[in-house]
mmCIF file of C-alpha atoms in Angstrom:
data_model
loop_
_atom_site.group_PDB
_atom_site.id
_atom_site.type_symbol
_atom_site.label_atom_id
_atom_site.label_comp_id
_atom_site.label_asym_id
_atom_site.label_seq_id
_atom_site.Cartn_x
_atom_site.Cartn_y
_atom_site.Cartn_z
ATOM 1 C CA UNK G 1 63.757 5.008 2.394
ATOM 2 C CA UNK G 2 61.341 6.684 0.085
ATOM 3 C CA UNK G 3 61.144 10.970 0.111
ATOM 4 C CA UNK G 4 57.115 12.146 0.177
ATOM 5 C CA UNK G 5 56.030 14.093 -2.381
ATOM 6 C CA UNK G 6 54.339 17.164 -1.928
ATOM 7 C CA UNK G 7 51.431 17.610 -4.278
ATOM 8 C CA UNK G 8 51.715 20.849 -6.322
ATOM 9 C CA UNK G 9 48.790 23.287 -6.905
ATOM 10 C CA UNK G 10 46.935 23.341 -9.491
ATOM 11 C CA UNK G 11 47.463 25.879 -12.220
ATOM 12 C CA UNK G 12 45.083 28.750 -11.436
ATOM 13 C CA UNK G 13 44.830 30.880 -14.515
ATOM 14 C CA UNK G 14 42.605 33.197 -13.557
ATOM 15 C CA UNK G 15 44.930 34.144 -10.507
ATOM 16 C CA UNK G 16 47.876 34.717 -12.851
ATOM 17 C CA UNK G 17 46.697 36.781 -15.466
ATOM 18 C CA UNK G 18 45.231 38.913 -12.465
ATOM 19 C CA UNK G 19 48.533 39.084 -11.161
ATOM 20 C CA UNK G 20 50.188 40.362 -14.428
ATOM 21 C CA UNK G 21 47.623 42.866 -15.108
ATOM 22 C CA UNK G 22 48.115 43.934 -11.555
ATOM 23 C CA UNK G 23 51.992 43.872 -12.268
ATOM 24 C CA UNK G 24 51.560 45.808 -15.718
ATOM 25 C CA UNK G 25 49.274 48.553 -13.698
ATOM 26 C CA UNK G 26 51.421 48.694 -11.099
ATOM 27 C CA UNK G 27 54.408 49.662 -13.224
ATOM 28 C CA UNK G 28 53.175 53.351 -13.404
ATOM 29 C CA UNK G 29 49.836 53.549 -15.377
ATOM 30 C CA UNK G 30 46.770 54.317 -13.285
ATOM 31 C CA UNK G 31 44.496 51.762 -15.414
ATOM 32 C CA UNK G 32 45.040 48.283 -16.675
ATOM 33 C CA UNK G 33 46.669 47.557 -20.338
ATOM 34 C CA UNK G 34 46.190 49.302 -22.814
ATOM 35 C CA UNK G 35 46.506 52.389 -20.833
ATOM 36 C CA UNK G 36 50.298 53.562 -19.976
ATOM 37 C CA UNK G 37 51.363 52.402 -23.398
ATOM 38 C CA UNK G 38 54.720 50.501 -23.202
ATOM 39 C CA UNK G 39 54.769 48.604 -20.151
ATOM 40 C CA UNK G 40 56.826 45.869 -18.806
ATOM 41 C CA UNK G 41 56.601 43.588 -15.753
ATOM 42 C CA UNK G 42 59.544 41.871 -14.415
ATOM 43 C CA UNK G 43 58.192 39.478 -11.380
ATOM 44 C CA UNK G 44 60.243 39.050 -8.428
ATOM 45 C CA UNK G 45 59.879 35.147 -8.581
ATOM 46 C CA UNK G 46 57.617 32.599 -8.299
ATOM 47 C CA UNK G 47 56.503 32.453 -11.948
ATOM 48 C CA UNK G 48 57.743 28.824 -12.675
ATOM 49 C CA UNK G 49 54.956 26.703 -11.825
ATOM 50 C CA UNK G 50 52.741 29.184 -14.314
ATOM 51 C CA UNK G 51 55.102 28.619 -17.154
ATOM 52 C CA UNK G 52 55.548 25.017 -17.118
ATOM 53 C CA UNK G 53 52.099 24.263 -16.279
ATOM 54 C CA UNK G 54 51.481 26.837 -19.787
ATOM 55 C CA UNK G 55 54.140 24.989 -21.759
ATOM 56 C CA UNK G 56 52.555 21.869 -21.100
ATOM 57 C CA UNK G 57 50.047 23.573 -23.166
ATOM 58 C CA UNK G 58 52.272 23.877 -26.307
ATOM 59 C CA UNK G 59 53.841 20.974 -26.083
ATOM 60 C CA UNK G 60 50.111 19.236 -25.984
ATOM 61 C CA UNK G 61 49.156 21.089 -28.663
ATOM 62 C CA UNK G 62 52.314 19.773 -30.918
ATOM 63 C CA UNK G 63 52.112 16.380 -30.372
ATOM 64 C CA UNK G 64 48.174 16.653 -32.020
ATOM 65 C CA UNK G 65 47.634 19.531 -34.009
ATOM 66 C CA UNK G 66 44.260 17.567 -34.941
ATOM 67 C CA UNK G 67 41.734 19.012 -36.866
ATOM 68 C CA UNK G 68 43.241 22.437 -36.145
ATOM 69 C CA UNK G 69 46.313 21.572 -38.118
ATOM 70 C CA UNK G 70 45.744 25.188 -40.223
ATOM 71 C CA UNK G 71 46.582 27.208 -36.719
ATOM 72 C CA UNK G 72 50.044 25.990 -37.672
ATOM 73 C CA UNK G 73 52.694 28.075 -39.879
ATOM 74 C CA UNK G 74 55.944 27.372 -40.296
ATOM 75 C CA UNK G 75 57.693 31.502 -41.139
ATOM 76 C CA UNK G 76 61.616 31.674 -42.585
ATOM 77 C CA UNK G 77 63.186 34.833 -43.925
ATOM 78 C CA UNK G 78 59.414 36.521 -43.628
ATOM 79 C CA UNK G 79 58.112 33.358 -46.311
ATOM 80 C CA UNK G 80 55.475 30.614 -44.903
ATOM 81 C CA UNK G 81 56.990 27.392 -45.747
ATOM 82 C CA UNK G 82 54.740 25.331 -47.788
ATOM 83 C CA UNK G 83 52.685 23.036 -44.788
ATOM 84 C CA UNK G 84 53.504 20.031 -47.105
ATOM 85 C CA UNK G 85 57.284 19.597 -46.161
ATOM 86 C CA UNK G 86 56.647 20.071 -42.394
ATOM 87 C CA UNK G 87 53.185 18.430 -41.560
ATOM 88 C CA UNK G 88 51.417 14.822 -42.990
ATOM 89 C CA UNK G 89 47.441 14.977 -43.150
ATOM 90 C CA UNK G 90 44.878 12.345 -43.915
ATOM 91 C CA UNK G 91 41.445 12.470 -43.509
ATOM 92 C CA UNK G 92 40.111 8.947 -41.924
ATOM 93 C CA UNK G 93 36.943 7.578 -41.605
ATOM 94 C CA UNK G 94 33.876 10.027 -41.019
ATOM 95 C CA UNK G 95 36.163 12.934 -42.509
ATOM 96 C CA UNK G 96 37.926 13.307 -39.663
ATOM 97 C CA UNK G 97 41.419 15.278 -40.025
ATOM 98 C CA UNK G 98 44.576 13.412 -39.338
ATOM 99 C CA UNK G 99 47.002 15.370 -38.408
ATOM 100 C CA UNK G 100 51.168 15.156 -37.302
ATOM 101 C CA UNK G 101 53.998 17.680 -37.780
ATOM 102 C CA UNK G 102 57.342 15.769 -39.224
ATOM 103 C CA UNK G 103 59.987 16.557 -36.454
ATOM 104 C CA UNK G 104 62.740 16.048 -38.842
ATOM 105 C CA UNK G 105 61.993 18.766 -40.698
ATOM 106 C CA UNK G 106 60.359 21.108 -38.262
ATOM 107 C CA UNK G 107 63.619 21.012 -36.271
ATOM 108 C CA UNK G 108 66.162 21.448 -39.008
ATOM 109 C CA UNK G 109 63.956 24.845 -40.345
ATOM 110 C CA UNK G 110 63.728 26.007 -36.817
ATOM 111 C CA UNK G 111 67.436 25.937 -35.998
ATOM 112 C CA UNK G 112 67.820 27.606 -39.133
ATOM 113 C CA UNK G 113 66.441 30.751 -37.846
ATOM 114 C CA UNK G 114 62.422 29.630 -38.933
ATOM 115 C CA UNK G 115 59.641 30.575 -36.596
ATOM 116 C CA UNK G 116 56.915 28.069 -35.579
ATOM 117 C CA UNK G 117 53.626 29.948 -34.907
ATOM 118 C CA UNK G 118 50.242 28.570 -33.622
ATOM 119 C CA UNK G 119 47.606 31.112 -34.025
ATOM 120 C CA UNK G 120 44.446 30.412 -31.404
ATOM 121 C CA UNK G 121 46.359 28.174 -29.001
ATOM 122 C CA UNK G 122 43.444 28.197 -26.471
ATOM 123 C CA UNK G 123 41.594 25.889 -28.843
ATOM 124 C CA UNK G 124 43.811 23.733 -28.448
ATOM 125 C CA UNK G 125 44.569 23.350 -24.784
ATOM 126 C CA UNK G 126 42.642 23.931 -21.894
ATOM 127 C CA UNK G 127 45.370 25.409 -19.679
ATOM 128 C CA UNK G 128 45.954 28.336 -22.482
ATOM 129 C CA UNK G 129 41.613 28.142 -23.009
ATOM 130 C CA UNK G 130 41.127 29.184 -18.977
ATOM 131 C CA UNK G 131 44.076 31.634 -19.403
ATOM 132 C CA UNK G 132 42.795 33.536 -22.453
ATOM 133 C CA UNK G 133 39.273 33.549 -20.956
ATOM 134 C CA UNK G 134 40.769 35.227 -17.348
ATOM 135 C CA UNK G 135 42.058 38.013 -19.876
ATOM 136 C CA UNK G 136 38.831 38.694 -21.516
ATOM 137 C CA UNK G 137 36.998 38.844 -18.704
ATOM 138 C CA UNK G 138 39.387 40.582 -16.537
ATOM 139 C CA UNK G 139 39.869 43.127 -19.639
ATOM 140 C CA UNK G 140 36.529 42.989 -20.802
ATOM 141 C CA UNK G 141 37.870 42.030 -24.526
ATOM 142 C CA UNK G 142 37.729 39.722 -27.446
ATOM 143 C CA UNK G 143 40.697 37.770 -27.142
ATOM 144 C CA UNK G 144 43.152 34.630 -28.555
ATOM 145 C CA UNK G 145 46.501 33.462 -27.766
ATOM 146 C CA UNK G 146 49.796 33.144 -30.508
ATOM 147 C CA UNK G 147 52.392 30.954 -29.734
ATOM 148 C CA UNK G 148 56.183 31.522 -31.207
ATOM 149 C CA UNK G 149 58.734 29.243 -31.242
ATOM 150 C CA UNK G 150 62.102 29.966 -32.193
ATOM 151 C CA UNK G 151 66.149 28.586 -31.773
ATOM 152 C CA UNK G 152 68.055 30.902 -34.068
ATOM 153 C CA UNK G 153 69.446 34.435 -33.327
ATOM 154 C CA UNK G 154 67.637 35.563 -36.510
ATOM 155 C CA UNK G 155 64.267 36.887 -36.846
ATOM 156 C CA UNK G 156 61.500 35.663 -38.959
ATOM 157 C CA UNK G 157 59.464 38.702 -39.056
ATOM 158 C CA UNK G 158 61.105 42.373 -39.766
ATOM 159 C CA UNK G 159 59.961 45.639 -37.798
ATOM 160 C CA UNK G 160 56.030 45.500 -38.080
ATOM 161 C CA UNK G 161 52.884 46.775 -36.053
ATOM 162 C CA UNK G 162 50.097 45.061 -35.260
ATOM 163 C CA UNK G 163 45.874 46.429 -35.226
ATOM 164 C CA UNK G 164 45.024 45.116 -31.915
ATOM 165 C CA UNK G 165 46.521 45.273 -28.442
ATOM 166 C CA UNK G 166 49.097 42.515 -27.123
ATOM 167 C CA UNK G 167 50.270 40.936 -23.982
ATOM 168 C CA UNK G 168 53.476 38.884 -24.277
ATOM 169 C CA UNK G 169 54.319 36.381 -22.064
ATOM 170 C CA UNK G 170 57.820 34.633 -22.212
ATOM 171 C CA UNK G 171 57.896 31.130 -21.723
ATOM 172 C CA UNK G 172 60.802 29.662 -21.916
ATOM 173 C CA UNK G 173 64.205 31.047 -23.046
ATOM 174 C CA UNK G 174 65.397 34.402 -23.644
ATOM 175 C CA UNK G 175 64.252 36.504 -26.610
ATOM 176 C CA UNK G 176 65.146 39.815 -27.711
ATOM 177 C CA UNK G 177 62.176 42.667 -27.806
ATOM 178 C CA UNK G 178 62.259 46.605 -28.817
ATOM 179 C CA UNK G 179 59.784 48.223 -29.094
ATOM 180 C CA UNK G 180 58.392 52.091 -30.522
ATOM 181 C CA UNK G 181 58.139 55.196 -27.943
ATOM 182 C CA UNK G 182 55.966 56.599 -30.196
ATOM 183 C CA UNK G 183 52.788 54.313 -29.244
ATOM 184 C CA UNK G 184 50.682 54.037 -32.277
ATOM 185 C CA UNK G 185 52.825 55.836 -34.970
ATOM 186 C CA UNK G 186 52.621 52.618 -37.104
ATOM 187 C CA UNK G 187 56.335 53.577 -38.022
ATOM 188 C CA UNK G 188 58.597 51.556 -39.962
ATOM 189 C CA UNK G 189 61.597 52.096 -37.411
ATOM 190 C CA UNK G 190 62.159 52.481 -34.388
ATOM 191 C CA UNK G 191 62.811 55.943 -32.239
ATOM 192 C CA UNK G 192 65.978 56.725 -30.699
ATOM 193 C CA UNK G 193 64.735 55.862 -26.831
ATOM 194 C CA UNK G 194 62.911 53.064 -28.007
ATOM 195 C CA UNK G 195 62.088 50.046 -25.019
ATOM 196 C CA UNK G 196 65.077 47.364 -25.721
ATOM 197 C CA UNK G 197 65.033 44.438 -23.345
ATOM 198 C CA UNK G 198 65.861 40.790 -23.508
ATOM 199 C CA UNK G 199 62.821 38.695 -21.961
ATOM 200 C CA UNK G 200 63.149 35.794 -19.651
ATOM 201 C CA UNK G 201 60.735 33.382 -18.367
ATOM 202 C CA UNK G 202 57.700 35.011 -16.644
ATOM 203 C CA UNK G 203 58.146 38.672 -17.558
ATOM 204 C CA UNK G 204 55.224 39.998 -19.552
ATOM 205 C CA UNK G 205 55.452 43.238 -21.888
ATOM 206 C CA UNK G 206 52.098 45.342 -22.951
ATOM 207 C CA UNK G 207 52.297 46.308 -26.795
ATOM 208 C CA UNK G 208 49.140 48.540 -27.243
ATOM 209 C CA UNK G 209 47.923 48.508 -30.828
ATOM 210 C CA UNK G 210 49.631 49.990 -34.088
ATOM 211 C CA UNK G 211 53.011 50.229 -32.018
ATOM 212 C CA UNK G 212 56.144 49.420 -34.048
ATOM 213 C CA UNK G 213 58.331 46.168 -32.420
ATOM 214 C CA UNK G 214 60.989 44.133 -33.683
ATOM 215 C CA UNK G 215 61.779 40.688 -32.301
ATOM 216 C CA UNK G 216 64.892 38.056 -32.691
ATOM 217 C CA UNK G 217 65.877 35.067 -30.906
ATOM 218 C CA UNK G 218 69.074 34.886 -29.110
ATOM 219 C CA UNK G 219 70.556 31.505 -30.663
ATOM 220 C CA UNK G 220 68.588 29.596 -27.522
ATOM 221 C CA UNK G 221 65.126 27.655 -27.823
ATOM 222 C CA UNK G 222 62.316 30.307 -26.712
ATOM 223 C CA UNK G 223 59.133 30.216 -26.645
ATOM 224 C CA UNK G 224 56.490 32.947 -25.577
ATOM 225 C CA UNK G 225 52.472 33.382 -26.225
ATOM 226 C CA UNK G 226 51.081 36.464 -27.546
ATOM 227 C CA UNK G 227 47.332 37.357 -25.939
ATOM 228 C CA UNK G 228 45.870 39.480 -28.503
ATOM 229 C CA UNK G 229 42.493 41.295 -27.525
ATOM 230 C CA UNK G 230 40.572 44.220 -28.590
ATOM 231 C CA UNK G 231 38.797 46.076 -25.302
ATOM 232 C CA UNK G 232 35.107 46.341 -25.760
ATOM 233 C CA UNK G 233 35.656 45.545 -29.320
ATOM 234 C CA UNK G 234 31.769 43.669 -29.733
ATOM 235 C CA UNK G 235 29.990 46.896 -28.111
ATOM 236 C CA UNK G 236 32.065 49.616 -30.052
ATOM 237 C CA UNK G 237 31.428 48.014 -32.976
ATOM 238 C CA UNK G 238 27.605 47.789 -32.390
ATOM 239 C CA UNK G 239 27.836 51.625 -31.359
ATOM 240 C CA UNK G 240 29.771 52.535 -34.883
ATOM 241 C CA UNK G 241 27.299 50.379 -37.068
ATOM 242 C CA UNK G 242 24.239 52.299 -35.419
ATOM 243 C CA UNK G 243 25.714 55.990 -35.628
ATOM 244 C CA UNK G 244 26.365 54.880 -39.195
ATOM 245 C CA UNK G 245 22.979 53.466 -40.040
ATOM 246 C CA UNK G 246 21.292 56.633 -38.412
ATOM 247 C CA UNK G 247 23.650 58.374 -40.440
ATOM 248 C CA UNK G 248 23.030 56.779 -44.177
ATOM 249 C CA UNK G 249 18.782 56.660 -43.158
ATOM 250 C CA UNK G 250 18.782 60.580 -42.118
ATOM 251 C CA UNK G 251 21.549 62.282 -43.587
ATOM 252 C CA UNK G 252 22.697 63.811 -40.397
ATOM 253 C CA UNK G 253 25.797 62.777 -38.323
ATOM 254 C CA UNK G 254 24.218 61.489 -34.997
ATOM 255 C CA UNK G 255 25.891 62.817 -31.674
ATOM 256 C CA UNK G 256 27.369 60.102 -29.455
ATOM 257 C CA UNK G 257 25.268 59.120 -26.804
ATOM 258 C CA UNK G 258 26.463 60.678 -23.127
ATOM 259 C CA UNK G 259 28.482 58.841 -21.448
ATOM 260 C CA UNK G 260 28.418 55.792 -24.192
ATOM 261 C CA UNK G 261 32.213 55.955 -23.849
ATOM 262 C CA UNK G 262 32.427 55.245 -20.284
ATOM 263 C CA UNK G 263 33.903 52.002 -18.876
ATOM 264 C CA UNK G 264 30.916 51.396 -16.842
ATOM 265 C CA UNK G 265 28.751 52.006 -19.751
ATOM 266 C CA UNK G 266 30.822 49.887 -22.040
ATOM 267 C CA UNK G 267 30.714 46.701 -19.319
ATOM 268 C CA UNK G 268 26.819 46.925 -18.870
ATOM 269 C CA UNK G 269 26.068 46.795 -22.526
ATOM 270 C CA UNK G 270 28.651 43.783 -22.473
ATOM 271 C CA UNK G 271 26.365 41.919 -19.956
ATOM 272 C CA UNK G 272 23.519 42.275 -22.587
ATOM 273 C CA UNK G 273 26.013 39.952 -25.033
ATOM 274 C CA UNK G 274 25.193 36.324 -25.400
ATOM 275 C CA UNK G 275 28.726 35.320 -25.495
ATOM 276 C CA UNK G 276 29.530 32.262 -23.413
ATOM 277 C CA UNK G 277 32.663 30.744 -22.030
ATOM 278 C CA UNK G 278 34.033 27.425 -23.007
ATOM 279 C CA UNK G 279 33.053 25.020 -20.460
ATOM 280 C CA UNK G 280 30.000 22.092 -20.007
ATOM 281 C CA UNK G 281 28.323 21.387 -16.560
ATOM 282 C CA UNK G 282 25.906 18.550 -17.946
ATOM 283 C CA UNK G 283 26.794 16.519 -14.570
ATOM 284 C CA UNK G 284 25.432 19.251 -12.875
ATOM 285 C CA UNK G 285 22.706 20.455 -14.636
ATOM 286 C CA UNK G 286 21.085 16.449 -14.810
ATOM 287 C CA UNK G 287 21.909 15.372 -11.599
ATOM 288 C CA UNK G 288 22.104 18.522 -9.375
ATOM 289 C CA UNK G 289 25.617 16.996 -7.795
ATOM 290 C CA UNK G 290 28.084 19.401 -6.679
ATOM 291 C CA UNK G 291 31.312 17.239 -6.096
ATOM 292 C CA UNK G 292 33.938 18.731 -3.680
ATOM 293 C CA UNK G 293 36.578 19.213 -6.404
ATOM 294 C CA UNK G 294 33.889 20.588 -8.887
ATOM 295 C CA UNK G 295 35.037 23.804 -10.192
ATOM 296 C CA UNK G 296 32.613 26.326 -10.438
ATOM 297 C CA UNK G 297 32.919 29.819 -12.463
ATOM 298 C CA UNK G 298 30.844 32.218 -13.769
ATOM 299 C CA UNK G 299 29.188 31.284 -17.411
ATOM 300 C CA UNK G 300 29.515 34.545 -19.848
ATOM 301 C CA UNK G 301 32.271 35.533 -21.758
ATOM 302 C CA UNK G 302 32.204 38.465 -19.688
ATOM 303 C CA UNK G 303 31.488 40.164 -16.295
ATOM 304 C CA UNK G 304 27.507 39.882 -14.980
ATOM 305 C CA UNK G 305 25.966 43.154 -14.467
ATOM 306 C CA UNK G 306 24.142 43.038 -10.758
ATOM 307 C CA UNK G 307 21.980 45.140 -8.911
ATOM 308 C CA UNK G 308 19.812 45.306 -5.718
ATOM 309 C CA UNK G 309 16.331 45.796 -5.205
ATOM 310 C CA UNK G 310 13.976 45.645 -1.671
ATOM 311 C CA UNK G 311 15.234 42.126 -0.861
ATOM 312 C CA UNK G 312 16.223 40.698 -4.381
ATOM 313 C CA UNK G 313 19.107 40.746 -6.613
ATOM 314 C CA UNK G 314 18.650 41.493 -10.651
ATOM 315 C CA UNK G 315 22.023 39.863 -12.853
ATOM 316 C CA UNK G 316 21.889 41.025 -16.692
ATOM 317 C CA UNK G 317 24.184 38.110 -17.997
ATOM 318 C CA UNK G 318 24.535 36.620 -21.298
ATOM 319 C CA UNK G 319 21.353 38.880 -22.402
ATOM 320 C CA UNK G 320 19.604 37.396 -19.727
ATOM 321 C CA UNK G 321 18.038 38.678 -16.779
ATOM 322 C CA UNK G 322 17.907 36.880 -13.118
ATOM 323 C CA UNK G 323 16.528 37.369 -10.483
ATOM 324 C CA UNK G 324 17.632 36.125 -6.750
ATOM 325 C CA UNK G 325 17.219 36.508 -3.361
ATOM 326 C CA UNK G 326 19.168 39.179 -1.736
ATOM 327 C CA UNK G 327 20.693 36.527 0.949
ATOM 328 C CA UNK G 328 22.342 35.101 -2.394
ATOM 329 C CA UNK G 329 24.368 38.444 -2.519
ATOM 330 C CA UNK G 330 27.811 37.531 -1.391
ATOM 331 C CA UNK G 331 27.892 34.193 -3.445
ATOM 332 C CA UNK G 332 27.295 35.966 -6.419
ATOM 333 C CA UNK G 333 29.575 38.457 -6.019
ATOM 334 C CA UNK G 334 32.454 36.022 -5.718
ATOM 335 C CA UNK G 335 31.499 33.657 -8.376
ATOM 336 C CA UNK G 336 30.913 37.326 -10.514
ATOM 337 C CA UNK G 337 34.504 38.011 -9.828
ATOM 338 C CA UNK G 338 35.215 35.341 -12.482
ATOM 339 C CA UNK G 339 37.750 32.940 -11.223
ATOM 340 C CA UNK G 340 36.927 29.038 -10.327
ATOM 341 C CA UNK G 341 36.267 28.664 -7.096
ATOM 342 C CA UNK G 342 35.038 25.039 -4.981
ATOM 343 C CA UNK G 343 31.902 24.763 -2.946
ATOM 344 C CA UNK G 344 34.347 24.827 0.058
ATOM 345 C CA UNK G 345 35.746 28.419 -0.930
ATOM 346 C CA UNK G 346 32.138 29.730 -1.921
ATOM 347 C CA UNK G 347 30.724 28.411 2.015
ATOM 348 C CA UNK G 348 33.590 30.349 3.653
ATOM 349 C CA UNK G 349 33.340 33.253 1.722
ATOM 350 C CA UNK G 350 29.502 33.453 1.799
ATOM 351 C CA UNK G 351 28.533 32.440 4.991
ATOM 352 C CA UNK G 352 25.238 30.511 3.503
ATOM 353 C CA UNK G 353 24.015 27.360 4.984
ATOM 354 C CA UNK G 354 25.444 24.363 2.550
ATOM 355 C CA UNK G 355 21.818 23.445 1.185
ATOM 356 C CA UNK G 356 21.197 26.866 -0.241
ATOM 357 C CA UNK G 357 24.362 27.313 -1.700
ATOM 358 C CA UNK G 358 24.442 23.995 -3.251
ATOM 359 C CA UNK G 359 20.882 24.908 -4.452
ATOM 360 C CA UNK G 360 21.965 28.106 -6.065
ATOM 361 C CA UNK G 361 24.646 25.834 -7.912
ATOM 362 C CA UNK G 362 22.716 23.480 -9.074
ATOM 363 C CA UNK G 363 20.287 26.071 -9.931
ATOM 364 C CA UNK G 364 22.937 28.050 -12.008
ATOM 365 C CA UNK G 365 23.974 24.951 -13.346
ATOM 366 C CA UNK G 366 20.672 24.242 -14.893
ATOM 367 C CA UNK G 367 20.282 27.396 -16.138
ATOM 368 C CA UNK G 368 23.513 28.255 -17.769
ATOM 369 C CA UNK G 369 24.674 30.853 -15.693
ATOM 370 C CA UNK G 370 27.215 28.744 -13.766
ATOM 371 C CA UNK G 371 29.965 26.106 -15.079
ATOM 372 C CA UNK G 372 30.360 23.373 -12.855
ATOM 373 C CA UNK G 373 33.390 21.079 -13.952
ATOM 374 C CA UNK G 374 34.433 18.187 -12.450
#
């Protein structure tokens, strides 16, 4: 007699870092991460499926480091190990980068107390690519993923601070974190008071920018991911360079423009931005076929800016401006929220008749607005 198998869910990305952001608010600061400085979310359960289905990820992106063999350093006693004793490269045919780690090695120095770190994961694995791209969006911030991998009780790295923001995100294992009360002191200890907490699997910790942390294994395998990102970093940075030019041309230190540090000032002048998600919908955009498993999500890097007019719809994305018809309202709004949704969950959530939502999909498909995978 044979036992069914249930088919499990598919990871959803986008659902889970909303849930950790909601988790991280939720745990006494009023706005998402950074605000609240230290901040720690323990989940009540159900976090499993999310880290397997994110250390598939890793352990994809160790069997073929590829071309992207460089994201890899080996880190013992606060030295990189020379990439020669721990990884074989050849370069085949049409230059293309062979790469593979050497396991003998890579284990021994590990169990030693070494520290395995792959810097810009999501390049190398879609799973970690959808979650990075649900933090930017959801955070409105340049972002990339670190993964560290550890076995010894020892600590590769000594107390240190970091110049962006970070979300950690325990994997597997347990590992040891503690972490500065004084948020952004860029201290070489640590205050008496200080967070100290062992991480298991599914917790996530918020470590805002120039805060002071130290971090050791606890003589188990561990693994966690680091999401750095740096809120509204493209926009702040265009606001600096102009003050600065206006400054150097005139002589004169301009005032900041009203309200130009404003969330909802910051996010429109994010929709003007060009930047794009990862993600190709060539089926789409050729043939115009929306498949039922097709996964659909909005294009930019970042949130679409919408308004309404006398029967129309105006969406600043990507630097672009579109306009629609106003019955096109509730579609867009859920696509806008930024998670992948199927043309089954867009008809019940927009009440349109099926040809004029596949029509707007196949439209945004063609036009770059929408990514339709699958």
């Amino acid at each position: 007699m044979t036992t069914a198998t249930v088919p499990t869910a598919p990871f959803d990305a986008f659902a889970h870092a909303q849930a950790l952001l909601t988790g991280l608010t939720g745990s006494g600061a009023d706005e998402p991460p950074p605000a609240g400085g230290v901040r720690l979310h323990e989940p009540a359960g159900g976090t499993d499926a999310a880290c397997e289905a994110l250390l598939a990820g890793v352990w994809s992106a160790l069997a073929r480091p590829g071309a992207l063999a460089t994201n890899f350093r080996l880190v013992e006693s606060g030295r990189q190990v020379d990439r020669s004793r721990w990884m074989r490269s050849r370069v085949g045919d049409g230059e293309i980068l062979h790469t593979a780690l050497v396991p003998s090695y890579l284990h021994s120095a590990v169990q030693r107390g070494a520290t395995l770190v792959i810097s810009h994961l999501e390049a190398l694995d879609e799973r970690i690519m959808l979650l990075c791209e649900a933090f930017e969006y959801q955070l409105r911030a340049r972002a990339w993923v670190n993964c560290y991998i550890t076995a010894g009780a020892n600590s590769a790295f000594d107390v240190h601070s970091d110049d962006h923001d970070a979300l950690v995100l325990q994997l597997l294992g347990a590992k040891h974190w503690e972490v500065d009360s004084r948020v952004g002191a860029r201290a070489r200890d640590l205050a008496h008071g200080s967070l100290d907490r062992v991480l298991t699997p599914g917790m996530c910790l918020s470590v805002p920018r120039d805060t002071a942390h130290r971090v050791s294994g606890t003589g188990e395998l561990t693994v966690h991911l680091t999401i750095g990102y740096e809120p509204f970093a493209d926009v702040l940075e265009e606001i600096d360079a102009a003050r600065a030019l206006v400054a150097s041309t005139t002589g004169t230190d301009p005032a900041p423009r009203s309200g130009a540090d404003r969330p909802d000032y910051l996010a429109g002048r994010l929709a003007l931005r060009p930047d794009r998600r990862p993600g190709a919908s060539l089926r789409s955009a050729l043939t115009g076929e929306i498949g039922a498993t097709t996964r659909i999500r909005w294009a930019s890097r970042f949130p679409p800016h919408v308004t309404t007019g006398d029967g129309h719809l105006t969406v600043t994305t990507m630097g672009r401006r579109i306009r629609l018809d106003r019955r096109l309202e509730r579609a867009v709004a859920l696509l806008a929220r930024g998670g992948a949704l199927t043309v089954d969950q867009l008809a019940a959530g927009s009440d349109l008749p099926e040809a004029e939502l596949r029509a707007l999909l196949a439209f945004g498909a063609r036009h770059d607005f929408l990514i339709c995978e699958g």
